[in-house]
Structures are given as structure tokens and as C-alpha cells.
Amino acid sequence: MNIISENTAFGGMQGVFSHESQVCGTEMTFAVFLPPQATERPCPVLWYLSGLTCTHANVMEKGEYRRMAAELGLIIVCPDTSPRGADVPDALTDWQIGKGAGFYVDATEEPWSRNYRMESYITEELPALIAKSFRVDMDRQGIFGHSMGGHGAMTLALKNPGRYKSCSAFAPIVSPSTSAWAQGAFTKYLGADQSVWRKHDACALVEDGARFPAFLIDQGKADNFLEDGLKPWLFEEAVKDTDIDLTLRMHERYDHSYYFISTFMDDHLRWHAERV
């Protein structure tokens, strides 16, 4: 693991690191915030998954999580959204496919399957590296994210309910199988058989029996992508006759930006702290 930067913040440490990923077949970069409590004892960890076109840096620079994470004693890990590198396949004319758009799935179709294995990276390789490198209580994990990252957080929680104690999302893509934002990427990464997509679709996973105790979702009503890409009401309908506790909050005037995310970041960190 290579240290790119380390900075003191709110008594803790904000670091950026890189490593050679065997899973993705390229160098991967990620950010970690260690609260001051991590110098004394293992702390719970929250995985923050970013949205389309983002890297680890977007939430690190604009998410405003450090003050509350330091207060609550939470480690925040911010992975990248896809593999990177000169030899990694990309779609230069489509921002919804390729670099910055890994969708947190393990691609099965060429040429994407050689590098785009973000589900295994997030759930297996990176956690092993974090556990080895930092004072982390791996029995106390939560996961959250924004947009494409909200999709990733919700699907990974539904598929790994024994691993994650909590899950929340900002403006998530809850039904990528029907979302204009995701259908092209799913076709490229997973093939044209839409029955395969169901394992990577929060609404379909619930319909097929997957369960997770509770979700917190915040969504701006002024989000330009609400109708075509996000559609949180579909998840509300999917969980209606289940024991899943959904808190869906719709906010007037808020859009899809980090102004929205930073406004409600403290609420999400408190939500996770109560559960991890």
C-alpha cells in the first residue's frame, strides 16, 4: 500500500492511498478517514460508494463527513468507482460506461470482465487490505453511497446482510434494470439476459426474497435525474409488504449535487453510528 497523502483533520487523519489490485488487475486508489479514537481502539467502518464520473476525491473534498465521523468514532473508507489505467477498457463517448462507471458489479462480458470486478473489490480485496492496515472493527461495518454508489450500497447490503449492520443512500438508482442511467452499462458488463441483472438491482433483489433490516434514503425533489434514473418510489413499493424498514425522505429544492449530500451527511453518519 502506497501513501499518496496524509492530513490531520478534526483530530484524526485523512489519508489517500493506492495499491496494486489483483482483483481489478490495475492500481487502485482509495481514501480513508481515521477518527482520533482509532489511535486507542478498533473503530467501526463505513464504506462510502460514489456515483457516476466520481472518484474517491469527490466525497472526500465536498462531502463534509470528517467532523461528525470524528465525533462518533467512525472510520470512513471511500473507494474509487471503477478500475483505472491506460490498459483498462473504456467508452470514451459514453460517461455511463467504463472508467468512473463500474456500477459495483463483477462484469462477465469481454473486454470488461478483465478489470471491471468492483463487487469483488469492494466486498473482498479492499476490506482485507483495510483490516490489515488500520485499526478497524470488521464486525461493525456499514455501507452507504450516492446515486450509482447508492445502488451499490443497497445491493451489496441486500446480498450481504450478515456483513453490514447498516445501509443508507443519497439519491440511489434503486432499479437499474429500468433506469436509463444503467441499462447500457448492464448490457455491456453483464450481457443482454435481463434475468442476470436482477442480482444487481435493489428492487429485484427484494422481490426475489433478499432482506436487510432497514434503509435510510434521502432524495431531492429538484433532482434532474429523479424521473429517468432514480425513481425511489419503486423501492418503496418493493418493500411495502416486507419487514424491511424504509425511511424515505423527499426534500424540496434539493438537487443531485454534493450541496445536497453534505446537507444530510450528519444524519446518515448518526444513522449508521446507532446501528454499527
Short mmCIF file of N, CA, C and O in Angstrom, two decimals, residues 182-260:
data_model
loop_
_atom_site.label_atom_id
_atom_site.label_comp_id
_atom_site.label_asym_id
_atom_site.label_seq_id
_atom_site.Cartn_x
_atom_site.Cartn_y
_atom_site.Cartn_z
N ALA A 182 -28.58 3.11 -16.29
CA ALA A 182 -27.86 1.86 -16.03
C ALA A 182 -28.02 0.80 -17.10
O ALA A 182 -27.19 -0.11 -17.18
N GLN A 183 -29.05 0.85 -17.90
CA GLN A 183 -29.32 -0.25 -18.82
C GLN A 183 -28.18 -0.48 -19.80
O GLN A 183 -27.84 -1.63 -20.09
N GLY A 184 -27.59 0.59 -20.31
CA GLY A 184 -26.48 0.42 -21.24
C GLY A 184 -25.28 -0.25 -20.59
O GLY A 184 -24.67 -1.15 -21.19
N ALA A 185 -24.95 0.19 -19.39
CA ALA A 185 -23.81 -0.40 -18.68
C ALA A 185 -24.08 -1.86 -18.33
O ALA A 185 -23.20 -2.72 -18.48
N PHE A 186 -25.29 -2.16 -17.88
CA PHE A 186 -25.61 -3.54 -17.53
C PHE A 186 -25.52 -4.45 -18.75
O PHE A 186 -25.06 -5.60 -18.66
N THR A 187 -25.96 -3.95 -19.91
CA THR A 187 -25.87 -4.75 -21.13
C THR A 187 -24.41 -5.02 -21.48
O THR A 187 -24.04 -6.15 -21.84
N LYS A 188 -23.57 -4.00 -21.39
CA LYS A 188 -22.15 -4.16 -21.70
C LYS A 188 -21.45 -5.08 -20.70
O LYS A 188 -20.66 -5.95 -21.08
N TYR A 189 -21.71 -4.89 -19.41
CA TYR A 189 -20.99 -5.61 -18.37
C TYR A 189 -21.52 -7.02 -18.13
O TYR A 189 -20.74 -7.95 -17.87
N LEU A 190 -22.85 -7.18 -18.21
CA LEU A 190 -23.48 -8.43 -17.75
C LEU A 190 -24.17 -9.21 -18.87
O LEU A 190 -24.61 -10.34 -18.65
N GLY A 191 -24.28 -8.61 -20.05
CA GLY A 191 -24.95 -9.29 -21.15
C GLY A 191 -26.40 -8.86 -21.29
O GLY A 191 -26.94 -8.12 -20.46
N ALA A 192 -27.04 -9.35 -22.32
CA ALA A 192 -28.40 -8.91 -22.65
C ALA A 192 -29.49 -9.64 -21.87
O ALA A 192 -30.65 -9.21 -21.87
N ASP A 193 -29.15 -10.74 -21.18
CA ASP A 193 -30.14 -11.50 -20.42
C ASP A 193 -30.49 -10.73 -19.15
O ASP A 193 -29.74 -10.72 -18.18
N GLN A 194 -31.66 -10.12 -19.14
CA GLN A 194 -32.03 -9.26 -18.02
C GLN A 194 -32.33 -10.04 -16.74
O GLN A 194 -32.36 -9.44 -15.66
N SER A 195 -32.50 -11.33 -16.82
CA SER A 195 -32.66 -12.11 -15.60
C SER A 195 -31.39 -12.10 -14.77
O SER A 195 -31.43 -12.20 -13.53
N VAL A 196 -30.24 -11.94 -15.44
CA VAL A 196 -28.96 -11.85 -14.73
C VAL A 196 -28.85 -10.52 -13.99
O VAL A 196 -28.23 -10.44 -12.93
N TRP A 197 -29.47 -9.50 -14.53
CA TRP A 197 -29.39 -8.17 -13.92
C TRP A 197 -30.04 -8.14 -12.54
O TRP A 197 -29.69 -7.29 -11.71
N ARG A 198 -30.98 -9.03 -12.28
CA ARG A 198 -31.76 -8.98 -11.05
C ARG A 198 -30.87 -9.08 -9.80
O ARG A 198 -31.21 -8.55 -8.74
N LYS A 199 -29.74 -9.75 -9.91
CA LYS A 199 -28.84 -9.89 -8.77
C LYS A 199 -28.11 -8.58 -8.45
O LYS A 199 -27.40 -8.50 -7.45
N HIS A 200 -28.30 -7.57 -9.30
CA HIS A 200 -27.64 -6.28 -9.12
C HIS A 200 -28.65 -5.14 -9.13
O HIS A 200 -28.30 -4.01 -9.46
N ASP A 201 -29.85 -5.43 -8.74
CA ASP A 201 -30.96 -4.48 -8.78
C ASP A 201 -31.68 -4.56 -7.43
O ASP A 201 -32.21 -5.60 -7.06
N ALA A 202 -31.69 -3.45 -6.67
CA ALA A 202 -32.24 -3.48 -5.31
C ALA A 202 -33.71 -3.89 -5.29
O ALA A 202 -34.13 -4.70 -4.45
N CYS A 203 -34.49 -3.34 -6.21
CA CYS A 203 -35.91 -3.69 -6.24
C CYS A 203 -36.10 -5.17 -6.56
O CYS A 203 -36.89 -5.87 -5.91
N ALA A 204 -35.38 -5.66 -7.55
CA ALA A 204 -35.50 -7.07 -7.94
C ALA A 204 -35.01 -8.00 -6.84
O ALA A 204 -35.59 -9.06 -6.59
N LEU A 205 -33.94 -7.62 -6.16
CA LEU A 205 -33.43 -8.44 -5.06
C LEU A 205 -34.49 -8.60 -3.97
O LEU A 205 -34.70 -9.71 -3.45
N VAL A 206 -35.16 -7.51 -3.61
CA VAL A 206 -36.23 -7.60 -2.61
C VAL A 206 -37.37 -8.47 -3.12
O VAL A 206 -37.91 -9.32 -2.40
N GLU A 207 -37.75 -8.27 -4.37
CA GLU A 207 -38.82 -9.09 -4.95
C GLU A 207 -38.47 -10.57 -4.95
O GLU A 207 -39.34 -11.43 -4.81
N ASP A 208 -37.17 -10.87 -5.08
CA ASP A 208 -36.72 -12.26 -5.11
C ASP A 208 -36.38 -12.82 -3.73
O ASP A 208 -35.85 -13.92 -3.62
N GLY A 209 -36.66 -12.03 -2.67
CA GLY A 209 -36.53 -12.57 -1.32
C GLY A 209 -35.39 -12.04 -0.48
O GLY A 209 -35.28 -12.42 0.70
N ALA A 210 -34.52 -11.21 -1.04
CA ALA A 210 -33.42 -10.66 -0.24
C ALA A 210 -33.98 -9.70 0.81
O ALA A 210 -34.96 -8.99 0.56
N ARG A 211 -33.33 -9.67 1.97
CA ARG A 211 -33.79 -8.83 3.06
C ARG A 211 -32.63 -8.13 3.76
O ARG A 211 -31.52 -8.66 3.83
N PHE A 212 -32.92 -6.93 4.26
CA PHE A 212 -32.00 -6.17 5.10
C PHE A 212 -32.87 -5.41 6.08
O PHE A 212 -33.96 -4.96 5.72
N PRO A 213 -32.41 -5.24 7.31
CA PRO A 213 -33.32 -4.70 8.33
C PRO A 213 -33.90 -3.33 8.03
O PRO A 213 -35.11 -3.11 8.19
N ALA A 214 -33.06 -2.38 7.61
CA ALA A 214 -33.55 -1.01 7.46
C ALA A 214 -32.70 -0.23 6.48
O ALA A 214 -31.48 -0.45 6.37
N PHE A 215 -33.34 0.69 5.78
CA PHE A 215 -32.66 1.60 4.86
C PHE A 215 -33.09 3.03 5.15
O PHE A 215 -34.26 3.30 5.45
N LEU A 216 -32.14 3.95 5.04
CA LEU A 216 -32.41 5.38 5.03
C LEU A 216 -32.08 5.91 3.64
O LEU A 216 -30.95 5.71 3.16
N ILE A 217 -33.04 6.54 2.98
CA ILE A 217 -32.82 7.14 1.67
C ILE A 217 -33.24 8.61 1.72
O ILE A 217 -34.36 8.93 2.12
N ASP A 218 -32.34 9.48 1.30
CA ASP A 218 -32.66 10.89 1.11
C ASP A 218 -32.64 11.20 -0.37
O ASP A 218 -31.71 10.79 -1.10
N GLN A 219 -33.64 11.94 -0.83
CA GLN A 219 -33.78 12.25 -2.25
C GLN A 219 -34.26 13.68 -2.43
O GLN A 219 -35.22 14.11 -1.78
N GLY A 220 -33.59 14.44 -3.28
CA GLY A 220 -34.03 15.79 -3.59
C GLY A 220 -35.12 15.80 -4.65
O GLY A 220 -35.02 15.11 -5.66
N LYS A 221 -36.15 16.59 -4.41
CA LYS A 221 -37.24 16.68 -5.38
C LYS A 221 -36.86 17.50 -6.62
O LYS A 221 -37.51 17.39 -7.65
N ALA A 222 -35.80 18.31 -6.51
CA ALA A 222 -35.34 19.10 -7.66
C ALA A 222 -34.21 18.40 -8.42
O ALA A 222 -33.54 19.02 -9.24
N ASP A 223 -34.03 17.13 -8.16
CA ASP A 223 -33.01 16.33 -8.83
C ASP A 223 -33.41 16.11 -10.29
O ASP A 223 -34.46 15.53 -10.57
N ASN A 224 -32.58 16.56 -11.22
CA ASN A 224 -32.89 16.43 -12.64
C ASN A 224 -33.00 14.98 -13.10
O ASN A 224 -33.57 14.69 -14.15
N PHE A 225 -32.43 14.06 -12.33
CA PHE A 225 -32.39 12.66 -12.73
C PHE A 225 -33.45 11.80 -12.02
O PHE A 225 -33.45 10.58 -12.17
N LEU A 226 -34.32 12.45 -11.27
CA LEU A 226 -35.28 11.74 -10.43
C LEU A 226 -36.19 10.82 -11.24
O LEU A 226 -36.36 9.64 -10.90
N GLU A 227 -36.75 11.31 -12.33
CA GLU A 227 -37.77 10.56 -13.07
C GLU A 227 -37.17 9.45 -13.93
O GLU A 227 -37.74 8.35 -14.00
N ASP A 228 -36.04 9.70 -14.59
CA ASP A 228 -35.50 8.74 -15.53
C ASP A 228 -34.48 7.79 -14.93
O ASP A 228 -34.37 6.64 -15.36
N GLY A 229 -33.73 8.27 -13.93
CA GLY A 229 -32.64 7.45 -13.44
C GLY A 229 -32.79 6.87 -12.06
O GLY A 229 -32.24 5.81 -11.77
N LEU A 230 -33.56 7.53 -11.17
CA LEU A 230 -33.51 7.19 -9.75
C LEU A 230 -34.78 6.48 -9.26
O LEU A 230 -34.72 5.38 -8.74
N LYS A 231 -35.91 7.12 -9.33
CA LYS A 231 -37.23 6.53 -9.07
C LYS A 231 -37.32 5.81 -7.72
O LYS A 231 -37.61 4.60 -7.67
N PRO A 232 -37.10 6.50 -6.61
CA PRO A 232 -37.12 5.83 -5.31
C PRO A 232 -38.46 5.22 -4.94
O PRO A 232 -38.53 4.30 -4.11
N TRP A 233 -39.54 5.71 -5.53
CA TRP A 233 -40.86 5.15 -5.24
C TRP A 233 -40.96 3.68 -5.64
O TRP A 233 -41.77 2.95 -5.08
N LEU A 234 -40.13 3.24 -6.57
CA LEU A 234 -40.14 1.83 -6.94
C LEU A 234 -39.63 0.96 -5.80
O LEU A 234 -40.15 -0.15 -5.57
N PHE A 235 -38.64 1.44 -5.07
CA PHE A 235 -38.15 0.68 -3.91
C PHE A 235 -39.16 0.73 -2.78
O PHE A 235 -39.36 -0.27 -2.07
N GLU A 236 -39.81 1.86 -2.63
CA GLU A 236 -40.87 1.97 -1.61
C GLU A 236 -41.96 0.95 -1.87
O GLU A 236 -42.47 0.31 -0.95
N GLU A 237 -42.31 0.77 -3.13
CA GLU A 237 -43.32 -0.23 -3.49
C GLU A 237 -42.80 -1.64 -3.28
O GLU A 237 -43.53 -2.52 -2.80
N ALA A 238 -41.54 -1.89 -3.59
CA ALA A 238 -40.96 -3.22 -3.46
C ALA A 238 -40.94 -3.71 -2.02
O ALA A 238 -41.13 -4.90 -1.75
N VAL A 239 -40.71 -2.81 -1.07
CA VAL A 239 -40.58 -3.23 0.33
C VAL A 239 -41.91 -3.16 1.08
O VAL A 239 -41.97 -3.53 2.27
N LYS A 240 -42.97 -2.73 0.43
CA LYS A 240 -44.24 -2.43 1.11
C LYS A 240 -44.77 -3.60 1.92
O LYS A 240 -45.24 -3.42 3.05
N ASP A 241 -44.70 -4.81 1.40
CA ASP A 241 -45.26 -5.97 2.10
C ASP A 241 -44.18 -6.85 2.72
O ASP A 241 -44.36 -8.06 2.90
N THR A 242 -43.04 -6.24 3.06
CA THR A 242 -41.94 -6.97 3.70
C THR A 242 -41.70 -6.41 5.09
O THR A 242 -42.35 -5.45 5.52
N ASP A 243 -40.76 -7.01 5.80
CA ASP A 243 -40.39 -6.50 7.12
C ASP A 243 -39.22 -5.52 7.05
O ASP A 243 -38.64 -5.17 8.08
N ILE A 244 -38.87 -5.06 5.86
CA ILE A 244 -37.81 -4.07 5.69
C ILE A 244 -38.33 -2.70 6.12
O ILE A 244 -39.38 -2.25 5.66
N ASP A 245 -37.61 -2.05 6.99
CA ASP A 245 -37.97 -0.72 7.49
C ASP A 245 -37.32 0.33 6.59
O ASP A 245 -36.09 0.49 6.61
N LEU A 246 -38.10 1.03 5.80
CA LEU A 246 -37.58 2.04 4.88
C LEU A 246 -37.94 3.44 5.38
O LEU A 246 -39.12 3.74 5.61
N THR A 247 -36.94 4.28 5.54
CA THR A 247 -37.15 5.70 5.79
C THR A 247 -36.76 6.44 4.52
O THR A 247 -35.58 6.55 4.18
N LEU A 248 -37.76 6.89 3.77
CA LEU A 248 -37.54 7.63 2.53
C LEU A 248 -37.94 9.07 2.75
O LEU A 248 -39.10 9.37 3.03
N ARG A 249 -36.97 9.97 2.62
CA ARG A 249 -37.22 11.39 2.86
C ARG A 249 -37.03 12.15 1.55
O ARG A 249 -35.95 12.13 0.96
N MET A 250 -38.09 12.82 1.11
CA MET A 250 -38.06 13.61 -0.12
C MET A 250 -37.95 15.09 0.27
O MET A 250 -38.74 15.59 1.06
N HIS A 251 -36.97 15.78 -0.33
CA HIS A 251 -36.64 17.13 0.10
C HIS A 251 -36.89 18.15 -1.01
O HIS A 251 -36.34 18.03 -2.11
N GLU A 252 -37.70 19.15 -0.72
CA GLU A 252 -37.97 20.22 -1.66
C GLU A 252 -36.68 20.98 -1.97
O GLU A 252 -35.84 21.21 -1.11
N ARG A 253 -36.51 21.36 -3.24
CA ARG A 253 -35.47 22.27 -3.74
C ARG A 253 -34.07 21.65 -3.84
O ARG A 253 -33.18 22.25 -4.45
N TYR A 254 -33.85 20.47 -3.26
CA TYR A 254 -32.51 19.88 -3.33
C TYR A 254 -32.31 19.11 -4.62
O TYR A 254 -33.22 18.43 -5.12
N ASP A 255 -31.07 19.21 -5.16
CA ASP A 255 -30.75 18.57 -6.43
C ASP A 255 -29.88 17.33 -6.21
O ASP A 255 -29.92 16.72 -5.14
N HIS A 256 -29.06 16.98 -7.20
CA HIS A 256 -28.26 15.75 -7.16
C HIS A 256 -26.83 16.00 -6.69
O HIS A 256 -26.03 15.07 -6.65
N SER A 257 -26.51 17.21 -6.32
CA SER A 257 -25.13 17.61 -6.10
C SER A 257 -24.65 17.31 -4.68
O SER A 257 -25.41 16.89 -3.80
N TYR A 258 -23.36 17.61 -4.45
CA TYR A 258 -22.80 17.46 -3.11
C TYR A 258 -23.27 18.55 -2.15
O TYR A 258 -23.08 18.43 -0.94
N TYR A 259 -23.91 19.60 -2.63
CA TYR A 259 -24.59 20.53 -1.73
C TYR A 259 -25.70 19.77 -1.00
O TYR A 259 -25.91 19.95 0.21
N PHE A 260 -26.41 18.94 -1.73
CA PHE A 260 -27.45 18.08 -1.14
C PHE A 260 -26.85 17.04 -0.20
O PHE A 260 -27.28 16.89 0.95
#
